[in-house]
Coordinates of C-alpha atoms in Angstrom, one line a residue:
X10 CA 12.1 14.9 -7.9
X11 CA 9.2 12.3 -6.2
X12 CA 8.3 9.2 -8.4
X13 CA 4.5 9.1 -9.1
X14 CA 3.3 5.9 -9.2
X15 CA 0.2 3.7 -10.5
X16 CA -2.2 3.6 -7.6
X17 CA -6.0 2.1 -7.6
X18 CA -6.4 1.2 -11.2
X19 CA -5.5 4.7 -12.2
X20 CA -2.6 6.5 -14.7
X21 CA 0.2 4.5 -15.6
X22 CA 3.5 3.3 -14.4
X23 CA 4.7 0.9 -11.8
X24 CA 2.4 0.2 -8.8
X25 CA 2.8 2.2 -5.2
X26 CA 6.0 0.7 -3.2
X27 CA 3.3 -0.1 -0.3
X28 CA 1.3 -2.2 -3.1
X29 CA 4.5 -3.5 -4.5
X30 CA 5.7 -4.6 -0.3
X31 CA 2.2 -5.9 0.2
X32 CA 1.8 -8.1 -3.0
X33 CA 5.5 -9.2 -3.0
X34 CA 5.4 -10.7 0.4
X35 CA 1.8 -12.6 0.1
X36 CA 3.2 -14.3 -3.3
X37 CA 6.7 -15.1 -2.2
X38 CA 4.7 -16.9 0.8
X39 CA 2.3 -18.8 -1.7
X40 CA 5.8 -19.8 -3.3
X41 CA 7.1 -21.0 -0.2
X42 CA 4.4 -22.7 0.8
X43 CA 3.5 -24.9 -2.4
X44 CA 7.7 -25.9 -3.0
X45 CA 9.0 -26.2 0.6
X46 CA 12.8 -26.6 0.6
X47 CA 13.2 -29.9 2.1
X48 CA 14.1 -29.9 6.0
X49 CA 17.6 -31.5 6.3
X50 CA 17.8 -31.5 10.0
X51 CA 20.2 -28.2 10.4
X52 CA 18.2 -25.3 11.2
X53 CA 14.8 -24.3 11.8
X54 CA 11.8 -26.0 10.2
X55 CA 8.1 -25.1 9.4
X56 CA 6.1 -26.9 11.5
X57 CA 2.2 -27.8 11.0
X58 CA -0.1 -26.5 13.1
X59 CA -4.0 -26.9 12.9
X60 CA -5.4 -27.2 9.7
X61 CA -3.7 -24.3 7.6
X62 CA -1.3 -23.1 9.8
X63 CA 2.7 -23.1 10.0
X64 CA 5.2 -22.3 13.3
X65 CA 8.9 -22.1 13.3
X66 CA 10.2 -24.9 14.9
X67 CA 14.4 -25.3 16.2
X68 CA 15.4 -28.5 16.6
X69 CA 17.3 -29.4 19.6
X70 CA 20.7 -30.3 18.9
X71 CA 22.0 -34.0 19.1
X72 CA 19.5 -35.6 16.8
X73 CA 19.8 -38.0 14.3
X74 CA 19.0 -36.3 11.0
X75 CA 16.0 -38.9 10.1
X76 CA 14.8 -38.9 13.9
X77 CA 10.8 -39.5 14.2
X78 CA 9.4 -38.0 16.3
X79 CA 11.9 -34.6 16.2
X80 CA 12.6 -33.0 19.7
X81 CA 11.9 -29.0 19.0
X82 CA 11.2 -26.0 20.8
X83 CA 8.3 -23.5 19.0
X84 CA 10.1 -20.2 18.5
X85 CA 8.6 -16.4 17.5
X86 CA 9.3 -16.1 13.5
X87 CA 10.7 -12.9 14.5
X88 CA 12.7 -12.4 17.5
X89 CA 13.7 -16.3 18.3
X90 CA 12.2 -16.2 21.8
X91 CA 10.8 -19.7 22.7
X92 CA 7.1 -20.3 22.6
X93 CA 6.8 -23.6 24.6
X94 CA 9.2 -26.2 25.9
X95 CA 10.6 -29.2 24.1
X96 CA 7.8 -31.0 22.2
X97 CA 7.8 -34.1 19.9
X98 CA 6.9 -33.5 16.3
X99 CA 6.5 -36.2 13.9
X100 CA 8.4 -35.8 11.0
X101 CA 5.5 -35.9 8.5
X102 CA 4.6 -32.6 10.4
X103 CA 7.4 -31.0 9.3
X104 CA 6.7 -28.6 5.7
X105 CA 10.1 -28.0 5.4
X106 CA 13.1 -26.1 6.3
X107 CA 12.1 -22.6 7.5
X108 CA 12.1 -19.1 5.7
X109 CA 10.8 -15.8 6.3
X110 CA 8.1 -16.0 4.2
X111 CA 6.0 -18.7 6.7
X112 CA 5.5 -15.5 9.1
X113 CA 2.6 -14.4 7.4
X114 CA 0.9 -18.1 8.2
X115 CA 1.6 -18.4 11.4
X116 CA -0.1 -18.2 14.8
X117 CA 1.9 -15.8 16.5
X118 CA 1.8 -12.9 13.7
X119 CA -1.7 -13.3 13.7
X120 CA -2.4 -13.2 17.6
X121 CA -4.0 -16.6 18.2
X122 CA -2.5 -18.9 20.9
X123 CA -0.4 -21.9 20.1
X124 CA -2.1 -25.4 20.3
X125 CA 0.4 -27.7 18.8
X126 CA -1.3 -30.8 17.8
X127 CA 1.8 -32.8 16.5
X128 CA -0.4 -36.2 15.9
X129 CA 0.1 -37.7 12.3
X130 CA -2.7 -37.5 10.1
X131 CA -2.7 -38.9 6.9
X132 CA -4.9 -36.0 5.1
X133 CA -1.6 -33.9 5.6
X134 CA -0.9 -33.4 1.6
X135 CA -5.0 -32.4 1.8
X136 CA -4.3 -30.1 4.7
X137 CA -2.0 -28.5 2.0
X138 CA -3.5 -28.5 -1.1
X139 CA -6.3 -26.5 0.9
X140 CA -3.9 -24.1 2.3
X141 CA -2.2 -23.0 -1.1
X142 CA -5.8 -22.5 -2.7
X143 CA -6.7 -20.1 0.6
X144 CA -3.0 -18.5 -0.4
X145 CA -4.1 -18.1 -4.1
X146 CA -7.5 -16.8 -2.7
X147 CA -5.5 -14.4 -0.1
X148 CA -3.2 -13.2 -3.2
X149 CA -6.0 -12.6 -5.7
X150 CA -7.5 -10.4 -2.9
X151 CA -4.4 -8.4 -2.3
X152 CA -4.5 -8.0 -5.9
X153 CA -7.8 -6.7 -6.7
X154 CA -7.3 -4.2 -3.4
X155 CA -4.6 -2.6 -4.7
X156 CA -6.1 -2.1 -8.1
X157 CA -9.0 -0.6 -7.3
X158 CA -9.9 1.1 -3.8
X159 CA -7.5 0.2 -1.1
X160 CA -4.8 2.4 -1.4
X161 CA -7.5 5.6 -1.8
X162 CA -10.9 6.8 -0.1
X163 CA -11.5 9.2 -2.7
X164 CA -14.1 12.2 -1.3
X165 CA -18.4 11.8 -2.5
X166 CA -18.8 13.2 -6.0
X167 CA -14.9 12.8 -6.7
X168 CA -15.9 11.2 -9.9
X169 CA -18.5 13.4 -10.9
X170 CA -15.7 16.5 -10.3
X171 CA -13.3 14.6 -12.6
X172 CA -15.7 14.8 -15.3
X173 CA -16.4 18.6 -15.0
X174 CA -12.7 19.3 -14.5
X175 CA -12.5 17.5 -18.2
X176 CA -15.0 20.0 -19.9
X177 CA -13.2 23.6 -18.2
X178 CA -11.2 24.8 -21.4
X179 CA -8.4 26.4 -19.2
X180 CA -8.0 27.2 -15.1
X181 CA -5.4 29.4 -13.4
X182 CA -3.7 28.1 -9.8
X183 CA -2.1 30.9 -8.2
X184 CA 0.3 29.4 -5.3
X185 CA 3.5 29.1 -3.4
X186 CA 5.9 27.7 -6.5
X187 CA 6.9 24.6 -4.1
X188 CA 3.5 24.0 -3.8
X189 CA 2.9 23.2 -7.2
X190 CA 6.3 21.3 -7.3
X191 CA 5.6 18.6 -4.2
X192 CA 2.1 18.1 -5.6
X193 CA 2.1 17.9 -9.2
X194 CA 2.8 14.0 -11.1
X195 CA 5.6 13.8 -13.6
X196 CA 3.2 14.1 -16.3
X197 CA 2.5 17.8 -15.9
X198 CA 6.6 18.8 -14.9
X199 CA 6.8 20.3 -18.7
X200 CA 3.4 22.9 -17.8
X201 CA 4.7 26.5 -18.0
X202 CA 5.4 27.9 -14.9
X203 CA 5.4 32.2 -14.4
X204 CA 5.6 34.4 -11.7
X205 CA 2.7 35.6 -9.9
X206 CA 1.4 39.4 -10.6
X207 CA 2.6 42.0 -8.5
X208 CA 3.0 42.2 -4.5
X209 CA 2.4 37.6 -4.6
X210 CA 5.3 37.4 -7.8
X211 CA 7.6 38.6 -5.1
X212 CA 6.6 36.7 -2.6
X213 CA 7.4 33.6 -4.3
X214 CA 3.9 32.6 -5.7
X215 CA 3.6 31.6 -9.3
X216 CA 1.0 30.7 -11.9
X217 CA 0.3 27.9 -13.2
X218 CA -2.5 27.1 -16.3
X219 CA -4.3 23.8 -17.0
X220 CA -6.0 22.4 -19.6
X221 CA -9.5 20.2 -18.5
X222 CA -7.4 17.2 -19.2
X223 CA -4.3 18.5 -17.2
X224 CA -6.8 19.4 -14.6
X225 CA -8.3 15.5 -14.2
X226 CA -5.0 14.3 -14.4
X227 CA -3.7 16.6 -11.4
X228 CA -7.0 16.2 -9.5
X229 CA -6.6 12.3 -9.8
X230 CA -2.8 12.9 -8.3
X231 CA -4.2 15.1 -5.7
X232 CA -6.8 12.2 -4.6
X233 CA -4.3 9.7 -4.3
X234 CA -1.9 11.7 -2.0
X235 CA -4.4 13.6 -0.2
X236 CA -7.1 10.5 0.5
X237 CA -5.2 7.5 1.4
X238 CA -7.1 4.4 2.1
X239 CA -6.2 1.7 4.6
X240 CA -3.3 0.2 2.3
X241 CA -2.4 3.3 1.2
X242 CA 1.5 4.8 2.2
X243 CA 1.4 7.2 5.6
X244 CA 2.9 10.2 4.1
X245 CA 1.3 13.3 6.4
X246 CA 3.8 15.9 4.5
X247 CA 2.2 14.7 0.8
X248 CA -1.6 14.3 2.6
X249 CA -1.5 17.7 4.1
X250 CA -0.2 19.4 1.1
X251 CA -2.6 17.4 -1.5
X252 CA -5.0 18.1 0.7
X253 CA -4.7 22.0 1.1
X254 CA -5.1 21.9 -2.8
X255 CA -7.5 19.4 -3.6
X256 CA -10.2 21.4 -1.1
X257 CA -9.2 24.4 -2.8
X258 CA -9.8 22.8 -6.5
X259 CA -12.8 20.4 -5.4
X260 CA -15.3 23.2 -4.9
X261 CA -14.4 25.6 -7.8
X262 CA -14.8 22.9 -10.1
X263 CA -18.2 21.7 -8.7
X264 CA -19.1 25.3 -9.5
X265 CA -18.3 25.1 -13.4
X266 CA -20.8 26.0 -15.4
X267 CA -21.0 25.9 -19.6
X268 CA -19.5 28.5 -21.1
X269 CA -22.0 31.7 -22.3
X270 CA -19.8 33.6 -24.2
X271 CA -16.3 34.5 -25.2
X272 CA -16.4 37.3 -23.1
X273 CA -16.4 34.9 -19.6
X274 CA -13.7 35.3 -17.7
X275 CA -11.1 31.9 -17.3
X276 CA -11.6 30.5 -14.0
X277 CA -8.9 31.2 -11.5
X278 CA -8.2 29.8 -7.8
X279 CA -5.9 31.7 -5.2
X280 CA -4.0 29.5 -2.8
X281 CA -2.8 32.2 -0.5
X282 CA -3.6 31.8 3.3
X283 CA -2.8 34.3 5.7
X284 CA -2.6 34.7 9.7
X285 CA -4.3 37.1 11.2
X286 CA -1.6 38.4 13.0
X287 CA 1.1 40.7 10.9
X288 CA 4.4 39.6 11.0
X289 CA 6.6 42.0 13.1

């Protein structure tokens, strides 16, 4: 069974693995950055470059461990390859010993070219003060994305459908029984399921009958999967199937209209596609 999770402000339950990745990584680096651990001359440092920015720096071997300046090479955070040739750093350049975290603030992640400037300047604690407070500023960001757009491009007049789906008393989806089972969130696992009428019943197809609230809360589901934004997971098999049935949904329910008598018949929508050519 897929976990459903919280995505864009809306339902309940943890937030999206992707959000929960993103999020993670930005505050273990504001961590990092604000209580360094202290550089103790064996392995890699974090090296300050330019006003806000951090490189990993190896030291070459042989050194004393108070040595100032310290003899490094600039390596990628990633793969290790060196970056430029020895250069002397002076030890109140150095943040601290290295960890992973530092990637996200350093040159080479973000495409810029390396210009080391290894001169001492005694607005270094300034230098970062200011860079934990753009950290907080990146994190709050990262924060408010994920809660409320990011992650889903929800389709014109998507709210507007939620709040007709809400007033439908009761709507019949006819469709392929897995179907309903990859799309649905765990919320509405415990809606009666029954075999389709007729020729479709044996073909696998089922029924399945919401209420207007059951309805919002699958349409809201279906958004998520089916309209993921630029933070949102890439997950084609879930986008392709949301999709397929939130197209189908979206323009029935723009079509509901109040109710004129008891004698109207419940709505119904047939997910049932065909090709045009019979099989042999």
């Amino acid at each position: 069974m897929k976990a459903r999770f919280c995505r864009c402000g809306h339902g309940s339950g943890p937030i999206h693995p992707g959000d929960q990745t993103v999020v993670a990584e930005f505050t273990a680096m504001l961590a990092a950055r604000q209580r360094p651990t202290p550089c103790t001359g064996r392995g890699d440092a974090a090296v300050q470059i330019g006003e806000c920015g951090l490189e990993r720096g190896r030291p070459l071997p042989g050194q004393q461990p108070d040595a100032d300046p310290v003899a490094l090479v600039l390596i990628h955070p990633g793969t290790e390859a060196a970056l430029t040739g020895t250069l002397p750093c002076a030890r109140s350049l150095i943040h601290g010993a290295w960890t992973d975290p530092y990637r996200l603030l350093t040159h080479t992640l973000a495409g810029r070219t390396i210009n080391p400037d290894f001169t001492p300047r005694h607005d270094h604690v300034q230098q970062i003060r200011r860079t934990a407070a753009l950290a907080v500023t990146a994190l709050a960001v990262v924060l408010t994305l994920t809660a409320c757009g990011a992650t889903t491009q929800s389709p014109e007049h998507h709210e507007s459908r939620m709040k007709k789906a809400a007033g439908i008393g009761s709507l019949s989806i006819v469709c392929n029984k897995d179907i309903w089972t990859d799309t649905r969130p765990d919320g509405l696992k415990k809606v009666t399921v029954t075999p389709a009428d007729g020729e479709r019943g044996q073909r696998g197809m089922v029924r399945v009958t919401l209420t207007g609230a059951q309805l919002v809360a699958y349409l809201n589901q279906l958004d998520q999967d089916a309209h993921p934004g630029w933070m949102g997971a890439n997950l084609s098999d879930r986008e392709a199937l949301s999709g397929r049935v939130y197209d189908a949904l979206a323009p029935a329910v723009d079509k509901a209209t109040t109710s004129r008598s008891t004698a109207d018949p419940a709505p119904e929508i047939l997910i049932d596609d065909t090709l045009a050519t019979k099989a042999p």
